[in-house]
mmCIF file of C-alpha atoms in Angstrom:
data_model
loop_
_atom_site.group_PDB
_atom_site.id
_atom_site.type_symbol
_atom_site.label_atom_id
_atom_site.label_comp_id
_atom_site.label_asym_id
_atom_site.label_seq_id
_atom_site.Cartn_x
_atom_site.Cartn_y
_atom_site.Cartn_z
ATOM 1 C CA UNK V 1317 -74.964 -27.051 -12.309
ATOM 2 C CA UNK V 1318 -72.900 -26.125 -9.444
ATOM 3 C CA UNK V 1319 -72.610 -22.816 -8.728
ATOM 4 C CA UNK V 1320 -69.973 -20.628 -5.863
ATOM 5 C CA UNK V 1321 -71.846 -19.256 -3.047
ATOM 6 C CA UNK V 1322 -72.481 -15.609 -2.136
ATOM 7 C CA UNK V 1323 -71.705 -14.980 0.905
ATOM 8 C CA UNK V 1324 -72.766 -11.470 0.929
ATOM 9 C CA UNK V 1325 -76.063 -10.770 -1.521
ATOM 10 C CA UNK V 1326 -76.302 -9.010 -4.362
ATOM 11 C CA UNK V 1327 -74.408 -5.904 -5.192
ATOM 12 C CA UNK V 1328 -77.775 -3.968 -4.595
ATOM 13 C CA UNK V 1329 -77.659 -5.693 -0.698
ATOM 14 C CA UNK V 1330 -74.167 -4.826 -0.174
ATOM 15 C CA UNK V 1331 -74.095 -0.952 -1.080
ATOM 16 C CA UNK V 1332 -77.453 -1.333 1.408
ATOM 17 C CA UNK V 1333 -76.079 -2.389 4.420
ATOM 18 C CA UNK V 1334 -71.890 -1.626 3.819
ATOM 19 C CA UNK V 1335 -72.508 1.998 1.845
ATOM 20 C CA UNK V 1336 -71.626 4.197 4.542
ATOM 21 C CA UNK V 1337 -67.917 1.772 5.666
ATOM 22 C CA UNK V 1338 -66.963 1.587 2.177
ATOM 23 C CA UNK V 1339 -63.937 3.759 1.323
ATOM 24 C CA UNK V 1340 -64.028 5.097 -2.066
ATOM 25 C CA UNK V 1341 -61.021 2.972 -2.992
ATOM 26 C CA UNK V 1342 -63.036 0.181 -2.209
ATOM 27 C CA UNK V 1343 -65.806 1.616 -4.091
ATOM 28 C CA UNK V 1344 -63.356 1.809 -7.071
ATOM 29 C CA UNK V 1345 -62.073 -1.585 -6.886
ATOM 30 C CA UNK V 1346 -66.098 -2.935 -7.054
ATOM 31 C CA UNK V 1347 -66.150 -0.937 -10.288
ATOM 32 C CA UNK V 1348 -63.181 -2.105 -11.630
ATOM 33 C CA UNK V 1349 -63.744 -5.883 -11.223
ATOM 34 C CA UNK V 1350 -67.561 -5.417 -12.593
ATOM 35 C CA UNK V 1351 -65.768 -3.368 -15.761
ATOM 36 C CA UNK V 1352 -62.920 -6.513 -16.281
ATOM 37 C CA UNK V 1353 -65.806 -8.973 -16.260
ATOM 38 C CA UNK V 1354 -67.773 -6.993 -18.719
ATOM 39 C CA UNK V 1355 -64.335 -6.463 -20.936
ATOM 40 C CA UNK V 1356 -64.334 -10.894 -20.416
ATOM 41 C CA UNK V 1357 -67.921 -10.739 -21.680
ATOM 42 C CA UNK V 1358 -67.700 -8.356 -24.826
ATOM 43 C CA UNK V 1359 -64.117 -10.120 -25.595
ATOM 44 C CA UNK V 1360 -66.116 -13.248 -26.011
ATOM 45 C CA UNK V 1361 -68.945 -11.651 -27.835
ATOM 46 C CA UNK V 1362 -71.342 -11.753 -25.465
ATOM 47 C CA UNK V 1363 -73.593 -9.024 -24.353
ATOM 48 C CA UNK V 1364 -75.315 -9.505 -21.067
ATOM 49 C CA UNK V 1365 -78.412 -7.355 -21.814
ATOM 50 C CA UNK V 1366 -79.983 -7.171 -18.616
ATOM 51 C CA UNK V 1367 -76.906 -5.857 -16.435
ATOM 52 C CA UNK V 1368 -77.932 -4.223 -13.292
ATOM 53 C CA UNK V 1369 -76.806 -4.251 -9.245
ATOM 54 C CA UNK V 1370 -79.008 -7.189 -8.749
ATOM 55 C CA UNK V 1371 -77.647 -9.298 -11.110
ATOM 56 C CA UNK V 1372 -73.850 -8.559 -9.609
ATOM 57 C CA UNK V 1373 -73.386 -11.127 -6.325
ATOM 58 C CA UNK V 1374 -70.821 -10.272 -3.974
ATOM 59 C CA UNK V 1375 -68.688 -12.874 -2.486
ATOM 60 C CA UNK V 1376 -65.633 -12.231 -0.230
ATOM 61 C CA UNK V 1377 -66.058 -8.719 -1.640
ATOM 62 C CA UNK V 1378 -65.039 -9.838 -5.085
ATOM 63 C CA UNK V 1379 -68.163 -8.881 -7.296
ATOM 64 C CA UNK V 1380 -69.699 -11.920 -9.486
ATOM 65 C CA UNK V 1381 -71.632 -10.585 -12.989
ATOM 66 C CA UNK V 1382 -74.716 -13.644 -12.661
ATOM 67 C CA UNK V 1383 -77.974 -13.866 -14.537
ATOM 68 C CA UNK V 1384 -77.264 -14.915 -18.105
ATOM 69 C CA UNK V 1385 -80.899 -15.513 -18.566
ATOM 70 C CA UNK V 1386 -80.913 -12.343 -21.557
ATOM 71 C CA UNK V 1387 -77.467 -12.383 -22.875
ATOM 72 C CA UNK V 1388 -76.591 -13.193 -26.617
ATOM 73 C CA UNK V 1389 -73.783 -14.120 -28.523
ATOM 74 C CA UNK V 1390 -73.521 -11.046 -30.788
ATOM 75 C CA UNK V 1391 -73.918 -13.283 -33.761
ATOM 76 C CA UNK V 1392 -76.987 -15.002 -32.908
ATOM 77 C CA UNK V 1393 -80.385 -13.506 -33.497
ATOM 78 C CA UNK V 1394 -83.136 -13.126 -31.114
ATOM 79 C CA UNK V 1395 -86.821 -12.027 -30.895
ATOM 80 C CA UNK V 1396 -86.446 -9.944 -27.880
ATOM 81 C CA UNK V 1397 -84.738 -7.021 -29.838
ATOM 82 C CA UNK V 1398 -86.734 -4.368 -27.834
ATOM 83 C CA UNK V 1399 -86.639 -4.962 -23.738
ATOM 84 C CA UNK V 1400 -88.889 -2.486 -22.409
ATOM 85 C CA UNK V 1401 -90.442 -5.918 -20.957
ATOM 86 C CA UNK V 1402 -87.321 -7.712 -20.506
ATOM 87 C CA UNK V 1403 -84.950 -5.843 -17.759
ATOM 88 C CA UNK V 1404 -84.773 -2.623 -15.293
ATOM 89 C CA UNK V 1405 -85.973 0.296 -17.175
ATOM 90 C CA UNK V 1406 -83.806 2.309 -15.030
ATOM 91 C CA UNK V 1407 -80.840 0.432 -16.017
ATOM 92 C CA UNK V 1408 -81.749 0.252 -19.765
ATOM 93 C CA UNK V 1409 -80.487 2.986 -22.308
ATOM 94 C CA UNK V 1410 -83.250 4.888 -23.644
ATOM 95 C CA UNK V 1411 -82.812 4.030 -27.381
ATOM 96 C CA UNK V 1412 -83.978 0.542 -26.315
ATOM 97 C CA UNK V 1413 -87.445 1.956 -25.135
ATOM 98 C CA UNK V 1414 -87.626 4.297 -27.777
ATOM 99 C CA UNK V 1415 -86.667 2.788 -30.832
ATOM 100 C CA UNK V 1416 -88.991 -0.069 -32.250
ATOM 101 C CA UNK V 1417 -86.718 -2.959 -33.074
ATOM 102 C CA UNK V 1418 -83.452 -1.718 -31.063
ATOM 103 C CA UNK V 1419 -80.771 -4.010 -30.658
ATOM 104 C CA UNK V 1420 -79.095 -4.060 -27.643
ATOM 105 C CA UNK V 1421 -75.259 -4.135 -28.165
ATOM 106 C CA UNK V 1422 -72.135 -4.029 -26.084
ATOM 107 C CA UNK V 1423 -73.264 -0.421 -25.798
ATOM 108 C CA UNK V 1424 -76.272 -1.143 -23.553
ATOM 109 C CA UNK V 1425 -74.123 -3.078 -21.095
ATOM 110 C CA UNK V 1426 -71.889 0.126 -21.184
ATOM 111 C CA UNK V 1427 -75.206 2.098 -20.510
ATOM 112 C CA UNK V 1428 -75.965 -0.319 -18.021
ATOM 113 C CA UNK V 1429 -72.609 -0.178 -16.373
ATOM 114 C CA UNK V 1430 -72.759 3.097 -16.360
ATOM 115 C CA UNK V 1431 -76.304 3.241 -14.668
ATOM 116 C CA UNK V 1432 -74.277 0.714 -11.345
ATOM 117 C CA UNK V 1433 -71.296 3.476 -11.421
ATOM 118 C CA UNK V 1434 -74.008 6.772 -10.356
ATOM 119 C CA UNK V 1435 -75.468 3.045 -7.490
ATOM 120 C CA UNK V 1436 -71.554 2.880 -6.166
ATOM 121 C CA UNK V 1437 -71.123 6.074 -5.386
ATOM 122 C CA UNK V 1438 -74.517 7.376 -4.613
ATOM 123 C CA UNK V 1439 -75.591 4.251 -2.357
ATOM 124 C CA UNK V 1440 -78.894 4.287 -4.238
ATOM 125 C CA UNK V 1441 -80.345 2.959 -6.972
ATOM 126 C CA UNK V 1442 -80.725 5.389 -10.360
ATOM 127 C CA UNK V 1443 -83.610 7.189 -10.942
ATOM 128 C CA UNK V 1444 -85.253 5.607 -7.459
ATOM 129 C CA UNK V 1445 -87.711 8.472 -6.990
ATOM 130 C CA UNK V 1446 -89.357 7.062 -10.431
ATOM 131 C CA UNK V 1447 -91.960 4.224 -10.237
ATOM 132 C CA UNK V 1448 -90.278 1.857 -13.641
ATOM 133 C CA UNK V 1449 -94.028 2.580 -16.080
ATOM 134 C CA UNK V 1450 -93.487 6.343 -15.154
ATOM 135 C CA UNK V 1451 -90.051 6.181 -15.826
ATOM 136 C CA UNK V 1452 -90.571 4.295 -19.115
ATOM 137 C CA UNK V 1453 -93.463 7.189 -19.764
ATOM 138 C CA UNK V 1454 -90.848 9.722 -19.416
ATOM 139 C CA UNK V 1455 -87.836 8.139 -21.657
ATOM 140 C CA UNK V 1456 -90.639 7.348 -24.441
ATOM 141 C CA UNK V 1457 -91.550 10.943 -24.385
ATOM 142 C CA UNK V 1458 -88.234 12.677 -24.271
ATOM 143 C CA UNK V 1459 -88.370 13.576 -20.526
ATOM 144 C CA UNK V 1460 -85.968 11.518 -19.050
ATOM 145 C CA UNK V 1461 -83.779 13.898 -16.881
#
């Protein structure tokens, strides 16, 4: 397998070390090219299922969605329905840690995406005050804020 270099880390490195050059329009354009990739993915029935800023490589500032290691074909079955060991709890939608048996769906890459949106414009990672058990503690138990 031959696969295009990164010049520039992962999503998570870039917002690190660029955060405070990047204009929002360039902030926007990140977000933009990480939602037309994940429109490419869900056209093709795939869900990615473990979608987060580390899994995005940036090269020549063009963001690259990598890490198909958890994503399905949204016809074919699997035995890791519920991911509270698979993936970032911070990036995964609560439903998945709450519900026994929870499917993740295009939805939780939505969630997901969602979760990188609040990393682009904050320059930090969601929920980063939160060690991930307490945070899974909290979603199980309805505190999640």
């Amino acid at each position: 397998m031959i696969l295009e270099y990164a010049n520039e880390g992962t999503l998570r490195e870039y917002l690190k070390t660029n955060f405070t050059r990047l204009q929002w329009t360039d902030k926007l354009r990140i977000a933009k090219e990480i939602a037309h990739g994940l429109l490419f993915l869900h056209d093709k029935n795939i869900t990615h299922r473990d979608l987060h800023s580390k899994n995005i490589l940036i090269h020549q500032r063009q963001p690259k969605i990598t890490d198909f290691g958890l994503s399905r074909h949204m016809n074919e079955m699997s035995n890791t329905s519920n991911s509270i060991v698979h993936g970032m709890p911070q990036y995964i939608e609560p439903q998945c840690l709450i519900k026994s048996g929870y499917k993740r769906n295009k939805g939780s890459d939505v969630y997901s995406f969602g979760q990188i949106l609040w990393e682009i414009s904050s320059g930090r990672p969601p929920f980063s005050s939160f060690a991930s058990r307490d945070l899974i503690f909290k979603t199980i138990v309805f505190l999640r804020i």
